[in-house]
PDB file of N, CA and C in Angstrom:
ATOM      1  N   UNK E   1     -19.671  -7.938  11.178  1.00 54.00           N
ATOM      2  CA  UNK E   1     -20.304  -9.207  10.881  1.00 54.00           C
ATOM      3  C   UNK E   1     -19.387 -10.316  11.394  1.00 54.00           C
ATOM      4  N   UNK E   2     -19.964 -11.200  12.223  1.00 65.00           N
ATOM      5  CA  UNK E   2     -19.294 -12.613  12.523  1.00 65.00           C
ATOM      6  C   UNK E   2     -18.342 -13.129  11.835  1.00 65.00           C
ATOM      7  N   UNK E   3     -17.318 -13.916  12.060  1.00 72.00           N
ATOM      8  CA  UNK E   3     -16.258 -14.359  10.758  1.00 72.00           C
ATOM      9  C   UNK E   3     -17.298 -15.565   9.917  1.00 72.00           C
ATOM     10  N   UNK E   4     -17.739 -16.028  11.512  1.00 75.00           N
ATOM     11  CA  UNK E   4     -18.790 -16.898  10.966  1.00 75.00           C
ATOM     12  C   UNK E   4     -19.304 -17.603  10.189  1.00 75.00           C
ATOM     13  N   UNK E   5     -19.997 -16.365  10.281  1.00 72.00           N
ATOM     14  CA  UNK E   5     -21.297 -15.562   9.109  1.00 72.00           C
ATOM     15  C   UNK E   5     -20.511 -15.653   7.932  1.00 72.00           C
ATOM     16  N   UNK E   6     -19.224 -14.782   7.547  1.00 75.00           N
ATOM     17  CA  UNK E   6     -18.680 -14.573   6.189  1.00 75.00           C
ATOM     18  C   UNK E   6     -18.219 -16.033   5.556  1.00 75.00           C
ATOM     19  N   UNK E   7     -17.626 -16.813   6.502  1.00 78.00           N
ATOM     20  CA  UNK E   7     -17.081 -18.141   6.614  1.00 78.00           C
ATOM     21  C   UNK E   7     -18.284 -18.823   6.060  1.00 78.00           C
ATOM     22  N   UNK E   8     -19.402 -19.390   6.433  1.00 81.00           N
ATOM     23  CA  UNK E   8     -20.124 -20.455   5.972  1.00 81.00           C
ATOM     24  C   UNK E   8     -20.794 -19.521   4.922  1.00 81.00           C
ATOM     25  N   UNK E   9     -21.176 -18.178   4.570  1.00 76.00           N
ATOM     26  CA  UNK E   9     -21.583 -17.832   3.063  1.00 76.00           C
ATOM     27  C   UNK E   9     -20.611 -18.379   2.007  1.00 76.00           C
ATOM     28  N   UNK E  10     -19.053 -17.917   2.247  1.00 76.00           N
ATOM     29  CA  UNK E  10     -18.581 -18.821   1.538  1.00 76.00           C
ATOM     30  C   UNK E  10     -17.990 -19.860   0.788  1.00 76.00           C
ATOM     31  N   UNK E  11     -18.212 -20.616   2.228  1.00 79.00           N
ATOM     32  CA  UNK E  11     -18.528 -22.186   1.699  1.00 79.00           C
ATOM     33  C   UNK E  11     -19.860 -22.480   0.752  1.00 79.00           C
ATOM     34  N   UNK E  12     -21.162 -22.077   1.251  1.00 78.00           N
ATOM     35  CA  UNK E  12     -22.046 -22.069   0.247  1.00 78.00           C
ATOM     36  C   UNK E  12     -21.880 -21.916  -0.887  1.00 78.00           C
ATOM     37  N   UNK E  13     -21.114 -20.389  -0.877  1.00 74.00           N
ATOM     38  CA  UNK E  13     -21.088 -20.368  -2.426  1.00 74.00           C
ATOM     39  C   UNK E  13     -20.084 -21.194  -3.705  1.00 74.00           C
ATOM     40  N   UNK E  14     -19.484 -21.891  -2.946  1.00 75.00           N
ATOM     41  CA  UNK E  14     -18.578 -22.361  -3.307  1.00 75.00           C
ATOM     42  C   UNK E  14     -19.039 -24.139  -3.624  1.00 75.00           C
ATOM     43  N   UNK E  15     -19.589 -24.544  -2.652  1.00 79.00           N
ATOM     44  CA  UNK E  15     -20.210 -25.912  -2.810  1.00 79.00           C
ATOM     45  C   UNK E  15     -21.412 -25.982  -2.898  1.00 79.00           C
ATOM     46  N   UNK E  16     -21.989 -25.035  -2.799  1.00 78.00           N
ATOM     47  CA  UNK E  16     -23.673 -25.415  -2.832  1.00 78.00           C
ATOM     48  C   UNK E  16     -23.731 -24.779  -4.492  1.00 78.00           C
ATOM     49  N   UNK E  17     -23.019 -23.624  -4.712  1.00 78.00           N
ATOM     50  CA  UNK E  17     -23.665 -23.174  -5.950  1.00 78.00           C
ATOM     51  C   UNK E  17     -22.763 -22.951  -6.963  1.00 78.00           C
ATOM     52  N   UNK E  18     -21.676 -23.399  -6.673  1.00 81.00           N
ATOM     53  CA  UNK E  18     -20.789 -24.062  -7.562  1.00 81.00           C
ATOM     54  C   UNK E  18     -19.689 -22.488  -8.095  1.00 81.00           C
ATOM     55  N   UNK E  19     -19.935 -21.424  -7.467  1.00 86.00           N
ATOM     56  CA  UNK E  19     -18.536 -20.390  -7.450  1.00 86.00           C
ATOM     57  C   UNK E  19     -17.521 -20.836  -7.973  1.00 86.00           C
ATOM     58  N   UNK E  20     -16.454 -20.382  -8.986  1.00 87.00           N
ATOM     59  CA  UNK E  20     -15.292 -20.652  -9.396  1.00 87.00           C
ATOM     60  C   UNK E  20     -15.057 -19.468  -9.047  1.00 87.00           C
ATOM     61  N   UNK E  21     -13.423 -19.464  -8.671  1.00 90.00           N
ATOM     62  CA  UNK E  21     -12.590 -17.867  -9.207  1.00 90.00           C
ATOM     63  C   UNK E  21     -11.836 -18.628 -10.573  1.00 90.00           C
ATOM     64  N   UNK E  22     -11.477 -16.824 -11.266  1.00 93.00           N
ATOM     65  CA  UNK E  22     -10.332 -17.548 -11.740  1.00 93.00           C
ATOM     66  C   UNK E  22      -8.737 -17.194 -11.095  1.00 93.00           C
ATOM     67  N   UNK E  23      -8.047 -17.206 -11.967  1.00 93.00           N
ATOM     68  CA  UNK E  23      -6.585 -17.346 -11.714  1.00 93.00           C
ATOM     69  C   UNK E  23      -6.150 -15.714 -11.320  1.00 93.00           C
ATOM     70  N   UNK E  24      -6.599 -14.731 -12.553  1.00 94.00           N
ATOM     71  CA  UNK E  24      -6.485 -13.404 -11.725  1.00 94.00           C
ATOM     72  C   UNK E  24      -7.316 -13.151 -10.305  1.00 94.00           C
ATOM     73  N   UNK E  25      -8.251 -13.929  -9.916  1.00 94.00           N
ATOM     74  CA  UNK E  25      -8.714 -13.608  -8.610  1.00 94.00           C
ATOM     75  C   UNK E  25      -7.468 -13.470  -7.125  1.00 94.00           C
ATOM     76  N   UNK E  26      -6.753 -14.321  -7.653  1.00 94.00           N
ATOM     77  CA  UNK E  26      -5.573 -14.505  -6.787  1.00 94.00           C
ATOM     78  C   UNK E  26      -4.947 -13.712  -6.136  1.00 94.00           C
ATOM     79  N   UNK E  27      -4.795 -12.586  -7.032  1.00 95.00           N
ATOM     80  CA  UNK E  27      -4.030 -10.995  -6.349  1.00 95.00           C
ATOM     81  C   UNK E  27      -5.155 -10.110  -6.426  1.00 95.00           C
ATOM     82  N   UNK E  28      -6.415 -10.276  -6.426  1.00 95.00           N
ATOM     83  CA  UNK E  28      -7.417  -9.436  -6.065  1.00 95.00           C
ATOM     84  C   UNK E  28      -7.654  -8.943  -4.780  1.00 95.00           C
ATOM     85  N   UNK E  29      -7.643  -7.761  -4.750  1.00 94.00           N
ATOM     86  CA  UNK E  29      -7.628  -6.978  -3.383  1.00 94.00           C
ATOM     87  C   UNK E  29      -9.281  -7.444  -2.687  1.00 94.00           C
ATOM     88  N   UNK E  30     -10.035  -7.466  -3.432  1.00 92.00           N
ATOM     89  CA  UNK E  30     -11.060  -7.562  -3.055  1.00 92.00           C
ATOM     90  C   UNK E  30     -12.042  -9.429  -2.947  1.00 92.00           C
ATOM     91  N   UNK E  31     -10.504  -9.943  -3.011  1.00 90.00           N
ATOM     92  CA  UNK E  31     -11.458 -11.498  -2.837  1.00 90.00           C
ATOM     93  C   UNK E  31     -12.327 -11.985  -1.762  1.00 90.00           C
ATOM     94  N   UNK E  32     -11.770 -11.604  -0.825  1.00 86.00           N
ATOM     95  CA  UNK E  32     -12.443 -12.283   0.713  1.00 86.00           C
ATOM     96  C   UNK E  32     -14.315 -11.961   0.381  1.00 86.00           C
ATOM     97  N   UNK E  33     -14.157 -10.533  -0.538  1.00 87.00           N
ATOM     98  CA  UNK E  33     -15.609 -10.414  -0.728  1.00 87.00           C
ATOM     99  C   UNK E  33     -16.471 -10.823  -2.030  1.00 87.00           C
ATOM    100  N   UNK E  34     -15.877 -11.397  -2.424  1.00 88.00           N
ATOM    101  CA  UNK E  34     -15.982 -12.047  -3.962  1.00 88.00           C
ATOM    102  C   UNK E  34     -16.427 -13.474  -4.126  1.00 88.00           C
ATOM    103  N   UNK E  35     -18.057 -14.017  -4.287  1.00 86.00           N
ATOM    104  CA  UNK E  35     -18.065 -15.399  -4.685  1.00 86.00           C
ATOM    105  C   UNK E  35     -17.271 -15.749  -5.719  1.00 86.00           C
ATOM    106  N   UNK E  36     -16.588 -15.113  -7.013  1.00 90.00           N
ATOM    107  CA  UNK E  36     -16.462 -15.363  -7.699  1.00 90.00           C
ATOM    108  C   UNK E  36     -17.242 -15.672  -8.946  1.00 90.00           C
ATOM    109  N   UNK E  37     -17.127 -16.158  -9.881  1.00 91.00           N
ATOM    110  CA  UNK E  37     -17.782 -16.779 -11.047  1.00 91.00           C
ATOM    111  C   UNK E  37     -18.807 -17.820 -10.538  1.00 91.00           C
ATOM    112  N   UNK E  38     -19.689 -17.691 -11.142  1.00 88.00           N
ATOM    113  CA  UNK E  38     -20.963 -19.162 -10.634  1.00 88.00           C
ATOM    114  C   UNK E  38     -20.823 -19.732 -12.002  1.00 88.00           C
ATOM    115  N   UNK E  39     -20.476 -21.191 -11.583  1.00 87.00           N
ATOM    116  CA  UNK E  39     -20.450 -22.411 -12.385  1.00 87.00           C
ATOM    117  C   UNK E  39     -20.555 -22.218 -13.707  1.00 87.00           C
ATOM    118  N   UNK E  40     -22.004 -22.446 -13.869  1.00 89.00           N
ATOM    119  CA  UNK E  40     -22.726 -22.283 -15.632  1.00 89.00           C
ATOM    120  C   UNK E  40     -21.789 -20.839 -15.814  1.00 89.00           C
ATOM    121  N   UNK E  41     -21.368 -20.081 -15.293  1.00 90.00           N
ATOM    122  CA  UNK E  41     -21.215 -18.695 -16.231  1.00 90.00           C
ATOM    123  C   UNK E  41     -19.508 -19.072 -16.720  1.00 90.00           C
ATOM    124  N   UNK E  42     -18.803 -19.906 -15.791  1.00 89.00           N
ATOM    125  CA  UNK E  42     -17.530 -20.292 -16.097  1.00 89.00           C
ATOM    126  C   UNK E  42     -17.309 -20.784 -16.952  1.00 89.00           C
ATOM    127  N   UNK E  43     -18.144 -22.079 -16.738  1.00 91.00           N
ATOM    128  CA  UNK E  43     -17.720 -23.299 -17.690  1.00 91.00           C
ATOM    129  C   UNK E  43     -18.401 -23.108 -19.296  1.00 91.00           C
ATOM    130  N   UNK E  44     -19.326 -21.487 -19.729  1.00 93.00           N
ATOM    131  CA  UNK E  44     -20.045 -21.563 -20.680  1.00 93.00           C
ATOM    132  C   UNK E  44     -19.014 -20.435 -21.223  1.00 93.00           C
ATOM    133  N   UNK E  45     -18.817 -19.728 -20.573  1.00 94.00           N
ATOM    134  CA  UNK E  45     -18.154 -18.088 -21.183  1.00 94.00           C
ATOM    135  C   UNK E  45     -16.876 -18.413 -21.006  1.00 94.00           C
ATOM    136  N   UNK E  46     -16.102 -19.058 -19.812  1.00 92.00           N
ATOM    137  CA  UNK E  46     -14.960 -18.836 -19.438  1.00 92.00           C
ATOM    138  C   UNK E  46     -14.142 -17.807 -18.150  1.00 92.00           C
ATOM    139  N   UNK E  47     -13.234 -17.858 -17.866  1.00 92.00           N
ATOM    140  CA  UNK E  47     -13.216 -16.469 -16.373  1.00 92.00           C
ATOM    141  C   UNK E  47     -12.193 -15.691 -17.391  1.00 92.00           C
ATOM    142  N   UNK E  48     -11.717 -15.387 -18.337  1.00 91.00           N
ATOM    143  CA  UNK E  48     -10.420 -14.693 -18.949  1.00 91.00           C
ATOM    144  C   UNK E  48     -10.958 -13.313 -18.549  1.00 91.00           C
ATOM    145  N   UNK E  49     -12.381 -12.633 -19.062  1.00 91.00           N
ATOM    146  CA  UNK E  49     -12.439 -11.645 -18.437  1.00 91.00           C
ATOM    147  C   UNK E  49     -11.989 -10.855 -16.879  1.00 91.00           C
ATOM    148  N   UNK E  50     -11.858 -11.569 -16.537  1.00 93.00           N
ATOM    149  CA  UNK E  50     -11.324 -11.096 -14.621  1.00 93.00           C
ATOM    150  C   UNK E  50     -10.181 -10.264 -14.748  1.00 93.00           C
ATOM    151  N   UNK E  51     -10.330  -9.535 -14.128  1.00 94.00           N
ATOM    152  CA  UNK E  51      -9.211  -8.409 -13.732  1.00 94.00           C
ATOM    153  C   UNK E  51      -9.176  -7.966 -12.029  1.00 94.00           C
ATOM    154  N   UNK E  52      -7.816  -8.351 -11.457  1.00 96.00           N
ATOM    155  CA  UNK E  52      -8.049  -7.988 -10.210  1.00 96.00           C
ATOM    156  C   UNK E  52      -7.480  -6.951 -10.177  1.00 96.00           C
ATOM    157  N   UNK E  53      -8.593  -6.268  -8.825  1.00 94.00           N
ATOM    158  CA  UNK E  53      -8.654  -5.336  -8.225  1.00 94.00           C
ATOM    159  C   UNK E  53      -7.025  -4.878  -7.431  1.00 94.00           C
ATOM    160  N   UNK E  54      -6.482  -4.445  -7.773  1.00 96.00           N
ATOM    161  CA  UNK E  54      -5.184  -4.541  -7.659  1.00 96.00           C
ATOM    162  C   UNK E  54      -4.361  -2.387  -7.394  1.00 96.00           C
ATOM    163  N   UNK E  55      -3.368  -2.413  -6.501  1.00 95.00           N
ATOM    164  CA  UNK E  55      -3.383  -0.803  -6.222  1.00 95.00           C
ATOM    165  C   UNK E  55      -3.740  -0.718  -4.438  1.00 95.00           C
ATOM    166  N   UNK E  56      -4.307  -1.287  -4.138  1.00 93.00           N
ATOM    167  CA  UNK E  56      -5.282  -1.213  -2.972  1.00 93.00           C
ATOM    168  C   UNK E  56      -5.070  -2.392  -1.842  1.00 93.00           C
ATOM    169  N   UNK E  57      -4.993  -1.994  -0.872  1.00 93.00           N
ATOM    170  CA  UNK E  57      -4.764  -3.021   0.042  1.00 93.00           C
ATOM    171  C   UNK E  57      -6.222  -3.816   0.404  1.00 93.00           C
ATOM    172  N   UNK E  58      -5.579  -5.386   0.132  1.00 93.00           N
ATOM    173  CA  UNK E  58      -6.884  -6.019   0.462  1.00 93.00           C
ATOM    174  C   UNK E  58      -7.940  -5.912   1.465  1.00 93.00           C
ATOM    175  N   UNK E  59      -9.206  -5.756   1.036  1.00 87.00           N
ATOM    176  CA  UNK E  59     -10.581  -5.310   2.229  1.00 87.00           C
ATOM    177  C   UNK E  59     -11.313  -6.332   2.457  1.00 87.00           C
ATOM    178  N   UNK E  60     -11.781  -6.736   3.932  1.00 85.00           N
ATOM    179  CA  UNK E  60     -12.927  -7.904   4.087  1.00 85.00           C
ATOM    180  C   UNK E  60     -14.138  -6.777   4.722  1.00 85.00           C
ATOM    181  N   UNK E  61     -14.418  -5.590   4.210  1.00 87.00           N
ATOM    182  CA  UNK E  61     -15.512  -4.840   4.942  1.00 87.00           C
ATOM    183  C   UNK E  61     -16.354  -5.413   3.767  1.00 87.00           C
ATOM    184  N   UNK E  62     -17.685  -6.273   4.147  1.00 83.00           N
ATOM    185  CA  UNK E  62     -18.439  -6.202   3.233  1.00 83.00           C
ATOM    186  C   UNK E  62     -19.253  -4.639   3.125  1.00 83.00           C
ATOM    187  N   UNK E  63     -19.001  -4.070   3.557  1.00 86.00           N
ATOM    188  CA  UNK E  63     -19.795  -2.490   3.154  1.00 86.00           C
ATOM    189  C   UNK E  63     -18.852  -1.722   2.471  1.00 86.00           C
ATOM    190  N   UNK E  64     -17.264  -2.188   2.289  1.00 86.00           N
ATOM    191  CA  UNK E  64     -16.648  -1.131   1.933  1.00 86.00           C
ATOM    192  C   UNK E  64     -17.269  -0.811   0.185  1.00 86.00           C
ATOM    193  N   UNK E  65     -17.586  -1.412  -0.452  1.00 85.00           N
ATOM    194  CA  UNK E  65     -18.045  -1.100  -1.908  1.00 85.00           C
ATOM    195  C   UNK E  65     -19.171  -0.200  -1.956  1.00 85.00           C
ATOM    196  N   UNK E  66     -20.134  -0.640  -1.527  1.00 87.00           N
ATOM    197  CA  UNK E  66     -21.610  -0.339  -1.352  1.00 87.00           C
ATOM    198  C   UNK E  66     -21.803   1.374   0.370  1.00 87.00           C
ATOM    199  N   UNK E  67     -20.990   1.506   0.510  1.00 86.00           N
ATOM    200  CA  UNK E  67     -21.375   2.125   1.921  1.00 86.00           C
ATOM    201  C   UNK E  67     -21.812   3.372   1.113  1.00 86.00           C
ATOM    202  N   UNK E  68     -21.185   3.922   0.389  1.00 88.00           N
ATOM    203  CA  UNK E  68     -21.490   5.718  -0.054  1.00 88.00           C
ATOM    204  C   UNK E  68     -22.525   5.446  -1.676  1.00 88.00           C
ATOM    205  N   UNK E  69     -23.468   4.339  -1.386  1.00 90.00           N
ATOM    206  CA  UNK E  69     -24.021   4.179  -2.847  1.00 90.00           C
ATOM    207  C   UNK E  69     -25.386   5.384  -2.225  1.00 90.00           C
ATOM    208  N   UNK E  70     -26.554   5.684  -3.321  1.00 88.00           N
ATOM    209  CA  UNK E  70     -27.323   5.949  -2.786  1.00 88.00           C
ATOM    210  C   UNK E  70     -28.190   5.085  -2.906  1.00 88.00           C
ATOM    211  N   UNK E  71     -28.726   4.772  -1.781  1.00 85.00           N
ATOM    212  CA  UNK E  71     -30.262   3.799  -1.719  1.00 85.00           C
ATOM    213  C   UNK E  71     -31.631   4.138  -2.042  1.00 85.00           C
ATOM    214  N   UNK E  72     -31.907   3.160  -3.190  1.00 88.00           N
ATOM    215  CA  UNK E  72     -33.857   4.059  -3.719  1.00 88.00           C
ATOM    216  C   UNK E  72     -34.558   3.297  -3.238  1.00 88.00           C
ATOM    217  N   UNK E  73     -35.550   3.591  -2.289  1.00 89.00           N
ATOM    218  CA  UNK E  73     -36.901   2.702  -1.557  1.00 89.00           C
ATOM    219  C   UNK E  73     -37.939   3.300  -2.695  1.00 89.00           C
ATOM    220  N   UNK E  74     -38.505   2.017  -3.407  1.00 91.00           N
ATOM    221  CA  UNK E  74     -39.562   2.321  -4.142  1.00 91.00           C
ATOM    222  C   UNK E  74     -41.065   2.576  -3.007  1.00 91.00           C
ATOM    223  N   UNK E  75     -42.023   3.376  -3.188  1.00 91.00           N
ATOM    224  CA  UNK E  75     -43.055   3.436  -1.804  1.00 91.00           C
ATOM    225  C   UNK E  75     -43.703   2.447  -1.471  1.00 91.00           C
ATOM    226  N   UNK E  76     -43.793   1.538  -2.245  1.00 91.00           N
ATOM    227  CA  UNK E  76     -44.011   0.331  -2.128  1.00 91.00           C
ATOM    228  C   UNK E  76     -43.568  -0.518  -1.002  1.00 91.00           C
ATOM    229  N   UNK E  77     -42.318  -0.596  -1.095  1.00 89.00           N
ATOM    230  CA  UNK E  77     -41.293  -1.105  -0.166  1.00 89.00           C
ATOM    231  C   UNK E  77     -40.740  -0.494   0.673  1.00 89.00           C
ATOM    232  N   UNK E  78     -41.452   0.626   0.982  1.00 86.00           N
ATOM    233  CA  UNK E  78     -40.942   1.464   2.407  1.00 86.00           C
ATOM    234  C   UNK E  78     -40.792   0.835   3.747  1.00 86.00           C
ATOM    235  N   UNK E  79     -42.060   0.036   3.608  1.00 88.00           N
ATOM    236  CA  UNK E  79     -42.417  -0.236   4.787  1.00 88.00           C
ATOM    237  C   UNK E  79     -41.199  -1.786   5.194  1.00 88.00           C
ATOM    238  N   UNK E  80     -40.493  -2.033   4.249  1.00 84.00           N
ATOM    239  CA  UNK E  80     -40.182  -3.607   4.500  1.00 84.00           C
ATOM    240  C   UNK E  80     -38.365  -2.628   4.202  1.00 84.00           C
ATOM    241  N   UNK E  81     -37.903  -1.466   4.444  1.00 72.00           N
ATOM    242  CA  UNK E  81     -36.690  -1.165   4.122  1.00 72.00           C
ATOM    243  C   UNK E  81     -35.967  -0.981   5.650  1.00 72.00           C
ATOM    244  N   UNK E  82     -34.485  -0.656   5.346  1.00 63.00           N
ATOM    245  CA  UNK E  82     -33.679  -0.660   6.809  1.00 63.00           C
ATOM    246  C   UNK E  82     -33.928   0.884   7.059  1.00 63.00           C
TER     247      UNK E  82
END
């Protein structure tokens, strides 16, 4: 994927829809792929829950999480799947 591409998603998410990290995001192995917290969920709950991903050398594959999931096409949506 383009740096681009990853680049202006997140700026979006960040100014258009108001993304926070928190403070453990910092040493998260996995930030580059992480909007983070969205706004209302920060400023209502708080970020203390966060725990970074930590052990692991940092990844920008957005597939590395998701690559070995299994995928369910309902038959419905066959026709509109990759």
């Amino acid at each position: 994927m383009p740096a681009v591409y990853c680049d202006e998603a997140r700026r979006r998410a960040q100014d258009d829809c108001g993304y926070k990290y928190a403070e453990a995001c910092q040493s998260c192995a996995a930030r580059s792929l992480c909007d983070g917290f969205h706004n209302d969920h920060a400023e209502f709950f708080g970020t203390v829950e966060a725990w970074p991903i930590t052990g692991i050398l940092p990844n920008d594959d957005p597939t590395h999480y998701i690559r070995h999931q299994e995928k369910v096409v309902f038959p419905e949506d066959a026709s509109k799947s990759l």
